[in-house]
């Protein structure tokens, strides 16, 4: 009887074990999980089968066919690339939106400044301005072309503007004479010594060059950051990486544990191996971000393009008045150096006197300044925060830039989080370690290509860096150098988008500018022509008998000017 009980007990234990063994080999959960993920396999085993056919996953008993493993490999590649794209979406969006925002602001600022100058000068100077308006139109066209990346030397262009304006004004103020092209050529030789527009041209040139260099370089920097982020985010997975991803993401299916996620350190090693080249971008990326932040400070302070462009009409008008006030001295010195021009006759003489830029502008009212759709100051160049988070405050570009530091080296940490790839806060035993459910023992590798030589999960050829990534590293290095130069007020060459294969640069050569310099409303007004130089003329008496009428005009306008003040 005792023997029978023992036999019955043994039979019961064996029956339970057989049922447990049968349950462990059942692949129904795998079938359901595959359907849930949208896989359409020709055949999914009902129960585990021998796995000698598997090339990536463990070859013991398995729920996977060869077809399933192959499709898991394809899906692993797609999942990983989609995840990198998702994780870098905010970074790319930041650079795209900020580049568009700043570009819109600067271009609209230029357009509004030109419109403001035109309206003011038409109202103030009337016909003489309208007859010579192309001088000012050319100025803004060249400023825009420079900002857009054109082959423009700012200093030479501004010098040419003032030279052209001097020629036009000299002709108008001396309309009783015949002023020929050769005579104008002679006048230009004495521009620097005569200083007909006072100190306005020198100060405005320093302000405009530094502000435009900073603005163009900053927007160019945003463009480069946008392009780098977009290109680096397009991951090209190697066969070794795809095998490692398949093993991490889908081999649990083959083991009958589709819900089991990878151990965190295991995930880090796989992702660091797959993104080794992206991590190598990080040091140069961080230097680039630092340079962008420094230049942003300049744009807010001494290199603020808005503080330069907004009052430019007032500054140029003051320069014009300065020449009118000194027309007798200027004309006499020119006559001494270039000779007395021929009289034009009474008809032209009597006609020319009222046609000079003799009007005085009325006091400037800030309320009349046009506003831009993008805002009227750099501190408004911001976008609303994520509406989902219901944040009412705006996020400044500088804060976004700061957040993007170390992005590429932090990417594996950001990807290997709970609810994405890993088991998260689960115990060390309750995760997939690449072979089974249990603890993951290998050490986590450091970032970068050279540190993957002993990566236990991904075979990485450290002797063959990714060409695309190396190109982006070089692009960042070049841009960082430009940003640093712009920070000091110096320009370096940009490729001209309008002239293929040509490039040029300009720069004030100064390394610092004080806030008081930017507040001074001083400017000059030449023209856009070829570079000219001439002999220095000695000082001469400040009056001449032949200039009695212009002198009286200058004195009367000076009195009116002081009255306005």
Short mmCIF file of C-alpha atoms in Angstrom, two decimals, residues 36-544:
data_model
loop_
_atom_site.label_atom_id
_atom_site.label_comp_id
_atom_site.label_asym_id
_atom_site.label_seq_id
_atom_site.Cartn_x
_atom_site.Cartn_y
_atom_site.Cartn_z
CA UNK A 36 -0.07 43.70 -31.59
CA UNK A 37 3.11 45.13 -33.18
CA UNK A 38 1.75 44.67 -36.67
CA UNK A 39 3.93 41.77 -37.78
CA UNK A 40 2.43 39.49 -40.40
CA UNK A 41 4.35 36.25 -40.31
CA UNK A 42 3.48 33.28 -42.50
CA UNK A 43 3.94 31.03 -39.50
CA UNK A 44 4.48 31.49 -35.76
CA UNK A 45 5.12 28.28 -33.81
CA UNK A 46 2.40 27.23 -31.39
CA UNK A 47 5.03 25.74 -29.15
CA UNK A 48 8.78 26.16 -28.91
CA UNK A 49 10.89 24.56 -31.60
CA UNK A 50 14.64 23.83 -31.86
CA UNK A 51 16.54 27.05 -32.68
CA UNK A 52 19.53 25.86 -34.70
CA UNK A 53 18.40 28.07 -37.58
CA UNK A 54 18.76 31.31 -35.56
CA UNK A 55 21.78 33.53 -36.29
CA UNK A 56 21.27 36.31 -33.73
CA UNK A 57 19.08 35.05 -30.90
CA UNK A 58 19.95 32.14 -28.57
CA UNK A 59 19.75 28.81 -30.39
CA UNK A 60 18.03 26.76 -27.71
CA UNK A 61 14.31 26.11 -27.81
CA UNK A 62 12.63 29.09 -29.44
CA UNK A 63 9.35 30.57 -30.57
CA UNK A 64 10.96 32.14 -33.67
CA UNK A 65 11.35 30.97 -37.21
CA UNK A 66 14.08 32.22 -39.53
CA UNK A 67 11.55 34.55 -41.17
CA UNK A 68 10.66 36.04 -37.81
CA UNK A 69 14.27 36.71 -36.87
CA UNK A 70 14.95 38.35 -40.23
CA UNK A 71 11.94 40.65 -39.90
CA UNK A 72 12.85 41.41 -36.30
CA UNK A 73 16.22 42.59 -37.61
CA UNK A 74 14.60 44.91 -40.13
CA UNK A 75 12.22 46.24 -37.50
CA UNK A 76 15.05 46.77 -34.99
CA UNK A 77 16.84 49.03 -37.45
CA UNK A 78 13.67 51.01 -38.09
CA UNK A 79 12.78 51.26 -34.38
CA UNK A 80 16.24 52.55 -33.51
CA UNK A 81 16.34 55.14 -36.27
CA UNK A 82 12.85 56.31 -35.35
CA UNK A 83 13.86 56.60 -31.70
CA UNK A 84 16.93 58.70 -32.52
CA UNK A 85 14.77 60.88 -34.75
CA UNK A 86 12.20 61.27 -31.98
CA UNK A 87 14.80 62.08 -29.32
CA UNK A 88 16.44 64.73 -31.51
CA UNK A 89 13.19 66.26 -32.74
CA UNK A 90 13.09 69.06 -30.17
CA UNK A 91 16.73 69.94 -30.81
CA UNK A 92 16.16 70.16 -34.55
CA UNK A 93 12.94 72.10 -34.11
CA UNK A 94 14.71 74.61 -31.87
CA UNK A 95 17.29 75.44 -34.50
CA UNK A 96 14.78 75.49 -37.35
CA UNK A 97 12.31 77.78 -35.58
CA UNK A 98 14.97 80.12 -34.11
CA UNK A 99 16.74 80.44 -37.43
CA UNK A 100 13.48 81.38 -39.13
CA UNK A 101 12.58 83.76 -36.33
CA UNK A 102 15.90 85.62 -36.28
CA UNK A 103 16.14 85.72 -40.05
CA UNK A 104 12.65 87.17 -40.29
CA UNK A 105 13.45 89.75 -37.63
CA UNK A 106 16.69 91.01 -39.20
CA UNK A 107 15.28 91.19 -42.73
CA UNK A 108 12.15 92.96 -41.54
CA UNK A 109 14.27 95.34 -39.47
CA UNK A 110 16.21 96.25 -42.61
CA UNK A 111 13.05 96.77 -44.64
CA UNK A 112 11.41 98.89 -41.95
CA UNK A 113 14.54 100.99 -41.48
CA UNK A 114 14.69 101.68 -45.20
CA UNK A 115 10.99 102.54 -45.28
CA UNK A 116 11.38 104.83 -42.29
CA UNK A 117 14.33 106.64 -43.88
CA UNK A 118 12.50 107.04 -47.17
CA UNK A 119 9.36 108.44 -45.53
CA UNK A 120 11.35 110.83 -43.35
CA UNK A 121 13.58 112.08 -46.17
CA UNK A 122 10.68 112.54 -48.59
CA UNK A 123 8.88 114.57 -45.95
CA UNK A 124 12.00 116.50 -44.95
CA UNK A 125 14.04 116.97 -48.13
CA UNK A 126 11.46 116.43 -50.83
CA UNK A 127 12.58 116.65 -54.44
CA UNK A 128 16.37 116.70 -53.87
CA UNK A 129 16.12 113.43 -51.98
CA UNK A 130 13.78 111.78 -54.47
CA UNK A 131 16.15 112.72 -57.31
CA UNK A 132 19.01 111.02 -55.47
CA UNK A 133 17.18 108.25 -53.63
CA UNK A 134 19.05 105.49 -55.48
CA UNK A 135 22.12 106.31 -53.36
CA UNK A 136 20.21 105.25 -50.25
CA UNK A 137 18.48 102.36 -51.99
CA UNK A 138 21.89 100.99 -52.96
CA UNK A 139 23.04 101.28 -49.35
CA UNK A 140 20.22 99.10 -48.06
CA UNK A 141 20.48 96.71 -50.98
CA UNK A 142 24.15 96.13 -50.17
CA UNK A 143 23.45 95.76 -46.45
CA UNK A 144 20.82 93.14 -47.25
CA UNK A 145 23.13 91.38 -49.69
CA UNK A 146 25.84 91.25 -47.04
CA UNK A 147 23.44 89.87 -44.43
CA UNK A 148 22.22 87.24 -46.90
CA UNK A 149 25.79 86.02 -47.31
CA UNK A 150 26.79 88.06 -50.33
CA UNK A 151 30.30 89.03 -51.40
CA UNK A 152 30.26 92.48 -49.78
CA UNK A 153 33.03 94.27 -47.92
CA UNK A 154 31.14 96.34 -45.38
CA UNK A 155 33.81 98.97 -44.81
CA UNK A 156 34.40 99.57 -48.50
CA UNK A 157 30.68 99.63 -49.19
CA UNK A 158 30.02 102.22 -46.48
CA UNK A 159 32.97 104.33 -47.63
CA UNK A 160 31.54 104.26 -51.15
CA UNK A 161 28.13 105.30 -49.86
CA UNK A 162 29.53 108.39 -48.19
CA UNK A 163 31.63 109.22 -51.25
CA UNK A 164 28.61 109.04 -53.52
CA UNK A 165 26.53 111.15 -51.15
CA UNK A 166 29.32 113.73 -51.02
CA UNK A 167 29.36 113.95 -54.81
CA UNK A 168 25.58 114.40 -55.00
CA UNK A 169 25.47 117.00 -52.24
CA UNK A 170 28.47 118.92 -53.55
CA UNK A 171 26.81 119.12 -56.96
CA UNK A 172 23.55 120.35 -55.42
CA UNK A 173 25.21 122.85 -53.10
CA UNK A 174 27.30 124.21 -55.97
CA UNK A 175 24.69 124.10 -58.71
CA UNK A 176 25.97 127.42 -60.06
CA UNK A 177 28.96 125.47 -61.42
CA UNK A 178 29.41 122.74 -64.00
CA UNK A 179 30.55 119.68 -62.01
CA UNK A 180 31.93 117.02 -64.35
CA UNK A 181 32.70 113.34 -63.68
CA UNK A 182 36.42 114.12 -63.68
CA UNK A 183 35.85 116.85 -61.12
CA UNK A 184 33.86 114.43 -58.92
CA UNK A 185 36.73 111.99 -59.19
CA UNK A 186 39.03 114.69 -57.86
CA UNK A 187 36.65 115.52 -55.00
CA UNK A 188 36.72 111.95 -53.79
CA UNK A 189 40.46 112.18 -53.21
CA UNK A 190 39.91 114.65 -50.38
CA UNK A 191 36.97 112.95 -48.63
CA UNK A 192 38.97 111.59 -45.69
CA UNK A 193 40.76 114.89 -45.04
CA UNK A 194 37.77 117.18 -45.52
CA UNK A 195 35.41 115.14 -43.33
CA UNK A 196 32.39 116.89 -44.82
CA UNK A 197 29.98 114.86 -42.71
CA UNK A 198 31.84 115.29 -39.46
CA UNK A 199 32.49 112.22 -37.33
CA UNK A 200 29.25 110.52 -38.27
CA UNK A 201 30.67 108.18 -40.96
CA UNK A 202 33.44 106.86 -38.74
CA UNK A 203 31.15 106.09 -35.83
CA UNK A 204 28.37 104.68 -37.95
CA UNK A 205 30.81 102.48 -39.85
CA UNK A 206 32.12 100.99 -36.62
CA UNK A 207 28.60 100.38 -35.35
CA UNK A 208 27.17 98.98 -38.59
CA UNK A 209 30.07 96.65 -39.33
CA UNK A 210 30.14 95.13 -35.86
CA UNK A 211 26.35 94.80 -35.64
CA UNK A 212 25.98 93.27 -39.10
CA UNK A 213 28.93 90.93 -38.64
CA UNK A 214 27.34 89.72 -35.39
CA UNK A 215 23.84 89.40 -36.86
CA UNK A 216 24.91 87.59 -40.01
CA UNK A 217 27.25 85.26 -38.16
CA UNK A 218 24.66 84.45 -35.50
CA UNK A 219 22.00 83.55 -38.03
CA UNK A 220 24.60 81.62 -40.01
CA UNK A 221 25.44 79.79 -36.78
CA UNK A 222 21.80 78.85 -36.26
CA UNK A 223 21.70 77.56 -39.83
CA UNK A 224 24.80 75.43 -39.31
CA UNK A 225 23.42 74.04 -36.04
CA UNK A 226 20.18 73.19 -37.81
CA UNK A 227 21.97 71.39 -40.65
CA UNK A 228 24.30 69.49 -38.32
CA UNK A 229 21.43 68.34 -36.10
CA UNK A 230 19.39 67.22 -39.08
CA UNK A 231 22.22 65.28 -40.69
CA UNK A 232 23.56 63.64 -37.56
CA UNK A 233 20.06 62.58 -36.53
CA UNK A 234 19.80 60.48 -39.70
CA UNK A 235 21.44 57.36 -38.32
CA UNK A 236 23.03 54.82 -40.65
CA UNK A 237 23.14 51.59 -38.65
CA UNK A 238 25.94 49.10 -39.31
CA UNK A 239 25.22 45.34 -39.61
CA UNK A 240 26.86 44.80 -36.22
CA UNK A 241 24.64 47.46 -34.68
CA UNK A 242 21.51 45.93 -36.24
CA UNK A 243 22.40 42.51 -34.83
CA UNK A 244 22.91 44.00 -31.37
CA UNK A 245 19.62 45.89 -31.55
CA UNK A 246 17.76 42.80 -32.69
CA UNK A 247 19.21 40.80 -29.83
CA UNK A 248 18.23 43.49 -27.34
CA UNK A 249 14.78 44.40 -28.63
CA UNK A 250 13.30 41.20 -30.08
CA UNK A 251 15.20 38.14 -28.89
CA UNK A 252 12.98 38.11 -25.76
CA UNK A 253 10.13 37.28 -28.18
CA UNK A 254 12.03 34.23 -29.35
CA UNK A 255 12.50 33.17 -25.72
CA UNK A 256 8.77 33.35 -25.10
CA UNK A 257 9.04 36.58 -23.02
CA UNK A 258 7.80 39.36 -25.37
CA UNK A 259 7.01 41.76 -22.51
CA UNK A 260 10.50 41.54 -21.00
CA UNK A 261 12.61 44.68 -21.57
CA UNK A 262 16.37 45.01 -21.53
CA UNK A 263 18.55 45.77 -18.54
CA UNK A 264 19.58 49.42 -18.43
CA UNK A 265 23.35 48.87 -18.59
CA UNK A 266 22.85 46.39 -21.38
CA UNK A 267 20.90 49.00 -23.35
CA UNK A 268 23.60 51.62 -22.70
CA UNK A 269 26.32 49.42 -24.14
CA UNK A 270 24.27 48.66 -27.25
CA UNK A 271 23.31 52.27 -27.89
CA UNK A 272 26.79 53.62 -27.13
CA UNK A 273 28.19 51.19 -29.63
CA UNK A 274 25.63 52.17 -32.27
CA UNK A 275 26.06 55.94 -31.62
CA UNK A 276 29.82 55.96 -31.05
CA UNK A 277 30.44 58.40 -33.90
CA UNK A 278 27.64 60.73 -32.81
CA UNK A 279 29.20 60.96 -29.37
CA UNK A 280 32.46 62.11 -30.97
CA UNK A 281 30.56 65.16 -32.24
CA UNK A 282 29.90 66.34 -28.71
CA UNK A 283 33.18 68.16 -27.86
CA UNK A 284 33.01 70.33 -30.98
CA UNK A 285 29.26 70.78 -30.54
CA UNK A 286 29.76 72.10 -27.00
CA UNK A 287 32.41 74.60 -28.18
CA UNK A 288 30.02 75.76 -30.90
CA UNK A 289 27.17 76.24 -28.40
CA UNK A 290 29.47 78.24 -26.09
CA UNK A 291 30.47 80.50 -29.00
CA UNK A 292 26.82 81.01 -29.96
CA UNK A 293 25.97 82.01 -26.39
CA UNK A 294 28.82 84.53 -26.29
CA UNK A 295 27.72 86.13 -29.55
CA UNK A 296 24.13 86.23 -28.32
CA UNK A 297 25.35 88.40 -25.45
CA UNK A 298 26.92 90.77 -27.98
CA UNK A 299 23.66 90.98 -29.91
CA UNK A 300 21.86 91.95 -26.74
CA UNK A 301 24.48 94.54 -25.82
CA UNK A 302 27.09 96.51 -27.76
CA UNK A 303 26.51 94.76 -31.12
CA UNK A 304 22.73 95.13 -31.04
CA UNK A 305 21.76 95.58 -34.69
CA UNK A 306 18.44 97.17 -33.80
CA UNK A 307 20.08 99.97 -31.80
CA UNK A 308 22.19 100.69 -34.89
CA UNK A 309 19.54 100.44 -37.59
CA UNK A 310 16.59 102.08 -35.85
CA UNK A 311 18.03 105.64 -35.73
CA UNK A 312 20.07 105.38 -38.95
CA UNK A 313 17.80 107.84 -40.75
CA UNK A 314 18.38 110.43 -38.03
CA UNK A 315 22.13 109.83 -38.13
CA UNK A 316 22.38 110.20 -41.90
CA UNK A 317 20.25 113.33 -41.76
CA UNK A 318 22.57 114.80 -39.14
CA UNK A 319 25.49 114.03 -41.42
CA UNK A 320 23.73 115.85 -44.27
CA UNK A 321 23.12 118.86 -42.06
CA UNK A 322 26.73 118.82 -40.98
CA UNK A 323 27.83 119.12 -44.58
CA UNK A 324 25.36 121.92 -45.20
CA UNK A 325 26.68 123.79 -42.18
CA UNK A 326 30.22 123.45 -43.51
CA UNK A 327 29.54 123.79 -47.22
CA UNK A 328 31.61 126.99 -47.57
CA UNK A 329 34.70 125.43 -46.00
CA UNK A 330 34.29 122.17 -47.89
CA UNK A 331 33.77 123.90 -51.23
CA UNK A 332 36.71 126.22 -50.78
CA UNK A 333 39.07 123.35 -49.97
CA UNK A 334 37.82 121.38 -52.94
CA UNK A 335 38.30 124.41 -55.21
CA UNK A 336 41.85 124.78 -53.94
CA UNK A 337 42.69 121.14 -54.61
CA UNK A 338 40.70 120.52 -57.79
CA UNK A 339 40.47 124.02 -59.27
CA UNK A 340 37.57 126.39 -59.78
CA UNK A 341 34.80 124.72 -61.83
CA UNK A 342 33.24 126.56 -64.75
CA UNK A 343 30.14 128.65 -64.06
CA UNK A 344 26.89 127.07 -65.23
CA UNK A 345 25.05 130.28 -66.11
CA UNK A 346 22.16 132.07 -64.44
CA UNK A 347 19.49 129.57 -65.34
CA UNK A 348 21.08 126.68 -63.51
CA UNK A 349 22.40 128.86 -60.71
CA UNK A 350 19.07 130.32 -59.78
CA UNK A 351 17.44 126.93 -60.12
CA UNK A 352 19.99 125.05 -58.02
CA UNK A 353 19.87 127.00 -54.77
CA UNK A 354 16.46 125.77 -53.56
CA UNK A 355 17.21 122.21 -54.63
CA UNK A 356 19.80 121.44 -51.97
CA UNK A 357 19.17 119.24 -48.91
CA UNK A 358 18.39 122.37 -46.95
CA UNK A 359 15.42 121.24 -44.87
CA UNK A 360 15.82 120.27 -41.24
CA UNK A 361 14.26 117.13 -39.87
CA UNK A 362 11.75 117.47 -37.10
CA UNK A 363 12.41 115.96 -33.66
CA UNK A 364 12.41 112.18 -33.65
CA UNK A 365 9.46 110.56 -31.92
CA UNK A 366 9.94 106.92 -30.86
CA UNK A 367 6.19 106.34 -31.22
CA UNK A 368 6.53 106.88 -34.97
CA UNK A 369 9.08 104.13 -35.39
CA UNK A 370 7.65 101.20 -37.39
CA UNK A 371 7.31 97.92 -35.57
CA UNK A 372 8.03 94.50 -36.96
CA UNK A 373 5.87 91.42 -36.93
CA UNK A 374 8.71 89.65 -35.19
CA UNK A 375 8.90 92.20 -32.42
CA UNK A 376 10.97 95.32 -31.99
CA UNK A 377 13.84 94.07 -29.90
CA UNK A 378 16.05 91.04 -29.67
CA UNK A 379 14.71 90.06 -26.28
CA UNK A 380 11.34 89.49 -27.91
CA UNK A 381 12.76 87.00 -30.40
CA UNK A 382 11.31 84.06 -28.52
CA UNK A 383 8.65 81.46 -29.12
CA UNK A 384 5.88 80.23 -26.82
CA UNK A 385 6.70 77.26 -24.64
CA UNK A 386 5.18 73.84 -25.24
CA UNK A 387 1.41 74.44 -24.99
CA UNK A 388 0.92 70.87 -23.76
CA UNK A 389 2.82 71.75 -20.60
CA UNK A 390 0.76 74.94 -20.39
CA UNK A 391 3.75 77.07 -19.63
CA UNK A 392 2.89 80.71 -20.01
CA UNK A 393 6.42 82.00 -20.03
CA UNK A 394 8.47 82.24 -23.21
CA UNK A 395 11.73 80.39 -23.69
CA UNK A 396 14.67 82.44 -24.85
CA UNK A 397 17.01 81.12 -27.50
CA UNK A 398 19.91 81.28 -25.07
CA UNK A 399 18.20 78.90 -22.70
CA UNK A 400 17.49 76.51 -25.54
CA UNK A 401 21.11 76.65 -26.61
CA UNK A 402 22.27 75.91 -23.09
CA UNK A 403 19.99 72.89 -22.91
CA UNK A 404 21.45 71.50 -26.11
CA UNK A 405 24.96 71.18 -24.68
CA UNK A 406 26.20 67.59 -24.36
CA UNK A 407 23.18 66.45 -26.34
CA UNK A 408 24.97 63.79 -28.37
CA UNK A 409 26.86 62.19 -25.50
CA UNK A 410 23.71 62.22 -23.35
CA UNK A 411 21.61 60.61 -26.08
CA UNK A 412 22.18 56.97 -24.93
CA UNK A 413 21.12 57.89 -21.38
CA UNK A 414 18.00 59.58 -22.75
CA UNK A 415 17.11 56.59 -24.90
CA UNK A 416 17.71 53.87 -22.29
CA UNK A 417 14.95 54.95 -19.95
CA UNK A 418 11.88 53.22 -18.61
CA UNK A 419 8.92 52.84 -20.96
CA UNK A 420 11.18 53.22 -23.98
CA UNK A 421 13.64 50.37 -24.19
CA UNK A 422 14.62 49.27 -20.70
CA UNK A 423 12.92 47.72 -17.69
CA UNK A 424 13.49 50.97 -15.83
CA UNK A 425 13.35 50.66 -12.06
CA UNK A 426 12.80 46.92 -12.12
CA UNK A 427 15.21 44.79 -10.10
CA UNK A 428 18.50 43.71 -11.64
CA UNK A 429 17.11 40.21 -12.03
CA UNK A 430 13.91 41.25 -13.79
CA UNK A 431 15.29 42.33 -17.18
CA UNK A 432 16.68 40.92 -20.41
CA UNK A 433 20.46 40.64 -20.37
CA UNK A 434 20.90 39.48 -23.95
CA UNK A 435 20.67 35.77 -23.15
CA UNK A 436 17.93 35.32 -20.60
CA UNK A 437 16.06 37.06 -17.81
CA UNK A 438 18.62 38.06 -15.19
CA UNK A 439 21.40 40.38 -14.08
CA UNK A 440 23.67 42.11 -16.62
CA UNK A 441 27.30 41.98 -15.49
CA UNK A 442 29.54 43.70 -18.14
CA UNK A 443 30.78 47.21 -17.44
CA UNK A 444 29.21 50.16 -19.26
CA UNK A 445 31.55 51.59 -21.90
CA UNK A 446 32.57 55.24 -22.10
CA UNK A 447 31.37 57.55 -24.88
CA UNK A 448 33.00 57.86 -28.27
CA UNK A 449 34.43 55.67 -30.99
CA UNK A 450 37.78 54.81 -29.43
CA UNK A 451 36.14 53.60 -26.21
CA UNK A 452 34.12 50.95 -28.05
CA UNK A 453 37.09 48.71 -28.77
CA UNK A 454 35.97 46.30 -26.02
CA UNK A 455 32.22 46.84 -26.27
CA UNK A 456 30.74 43.43 -25.37
CA UNK A 457 27.54 43.97 -27.37
CA UNK A 458 28.46 45.78 -30.59
CA UNK A 459 31.42 45.10 -32.82
CA UNK A 460 32.76 48.58 -33.68
CA UNK A 461 35.61 49.22 -36.08
CA UNK A 462 37.34 52.09 -34.31
CA UNK A 463 39.75 52.57 -37.23
CA UNK A 464 36.99 53.73 -39.59
CA UNK A 465 35.25 56.89 -38.32
CA UNK A 466 31.96 57.84 -39.96
CA UNK A 467 32.69 60.24 -42.83
CA UNK A 468 29.42 62.11 -42.43
CA UNK A 469 30.06 62.77 -38.75
CA UNK A 470 33.62 63.95 -39.44
CA UNK A 471 32.27 66.41 -41.99
CA UNK A 472 29.83 67.79 -39.43
CA UNK A 473 32.62 68.10 -36.85
CA UNK A 474 34.60 70.16 -39.35
CA UNK A 475 31.56 72.32 -40.16
CA UNK A 476 31.10 73.06 -36.45
CA UNK A 477 34.79 73.86 -36.05
CA UNK A 478 34.71 76.36 -38.92
CA UNK A 479 31.50 77.95 -37.62
CA UNK A 480 32.88 78.24 -34.09
CA UNK A 481 35.88 80.12 -35.46
CA UNK A 482 33.56 82.53 -37.28
CA UNK A 483 31.48 83.05 -34.15
CA UNK A 484 34.56 83.86 -32.09
CA UNK A 485 35.74 86.37 -34.68
CA UNK A 486 32.30 87.98 -34.80
CA UNK A 487 32.34 88.23 -31.00
CA UNK A 488 35.42 90.47 -31.36
CA UNK A 489 33.85 92.48 -34.18
CA UNK A 490 35.90 90.84 -36.92
CA UNK A 491 34.55 89.28 -40.07
CA UNK A 492 35.91 86.25 -41.86
CA UNK A 493 34.97 84.95 -45.24
CA UNK A 494 31.58 83.45 -45.96
CA UNK A 495 30.78 81.67 -49.17
CA UNK A 496 28.85 84.05 -51.37
CA UNK A 497 25.46 82.55 -52.13
CA UNK A 498 24.99 84.85 -55.12
CA UNK A 499 28.42 84.39 -56.74
CA UNK A 500 29.27 80.72 -56.96
CA UNK A 501 32.81 79.97 -55.97
CA UNK A 502 33.59 83.48 -54.76
CA UNK A 503 33.92 84.76 -51.23
CA UNK A 504 34.82 87.95 -49.49
CA UNK A 505 34.92 89.44 -46.06
CA UNK A 506 35.04 92.66 -44.16
CA UNK A 507 35.65 93.73 -40.64
CA UNK A 508 36.28 96.77 -38.56
CA UNK A 509 39.36 95.24 -37.01
CA UNK A 510 38.30 96.38 -33.56
CA UNK A 511 37.99 93.95 -30.72
CA UNK A 512 35.82 95.88 -28.33
CA UNK A 513 33.10 98.49 -28.41
CA UNK A 514 31.81 100.48 -25.53
CA UNK A 515 28.09 100.98 -24.89
CA UNK A 516 28.55 104.73 -25.20
CA UNK A 517 29.75 104.30 -28.79
CA UNK A 518 26.50 102.65 -29.70
CA UNK A 519 24.48 105.49 -28.20
CA UNK A 520 26.17 108.23 -30.14
CA UNK A 521 23.98 109.32 -33.02
CA UNK A 522 26.83 110.24 -35.33
CA UNK A 523 27.01 109.24 -38.97
CA UNK A 524 28.40 110.12 -42.40
CA UNK A 525 26.96 109.98 -45.88
CA UNK A 526 29.08 108.94 -48.96
CA UNK A 527 28.27 106.89 -52.06
CA UNK A 528 28.81 103.43 -53.51
CA UNK A 529 31.70 103.58 -55.98
CA UNK A 530 35.16 102.28 -56.65
CA UNK A 531 37.84 102.68 -54.01
CA UNK A 532 39.62 105.97 -54.47
CA UNK A 533 42.60 107.69 -52.91
CA UNK A 534 44.34 110.99 -53.50
CA UNK A 535 46.92 113.43 -52.19
CA UNK A 536 46.41 115.25 -48.94
CA UNK A 537 45.58 118.91 -49.38
CA UNK A 538 46.96 121.61 -47.06
CA UNK A 539 44.65 123.56 -44.83
CA UNK A 540 43.12 126.63 -46.41
CA UNK A 541 41.14 129.72 -45.41
CA UNK A 542 37.59 128.94 -44.40
CA UNK A 543 35.78 131.39 -46.66
CA UNK A 544 35.80 132.52 -50.27
#
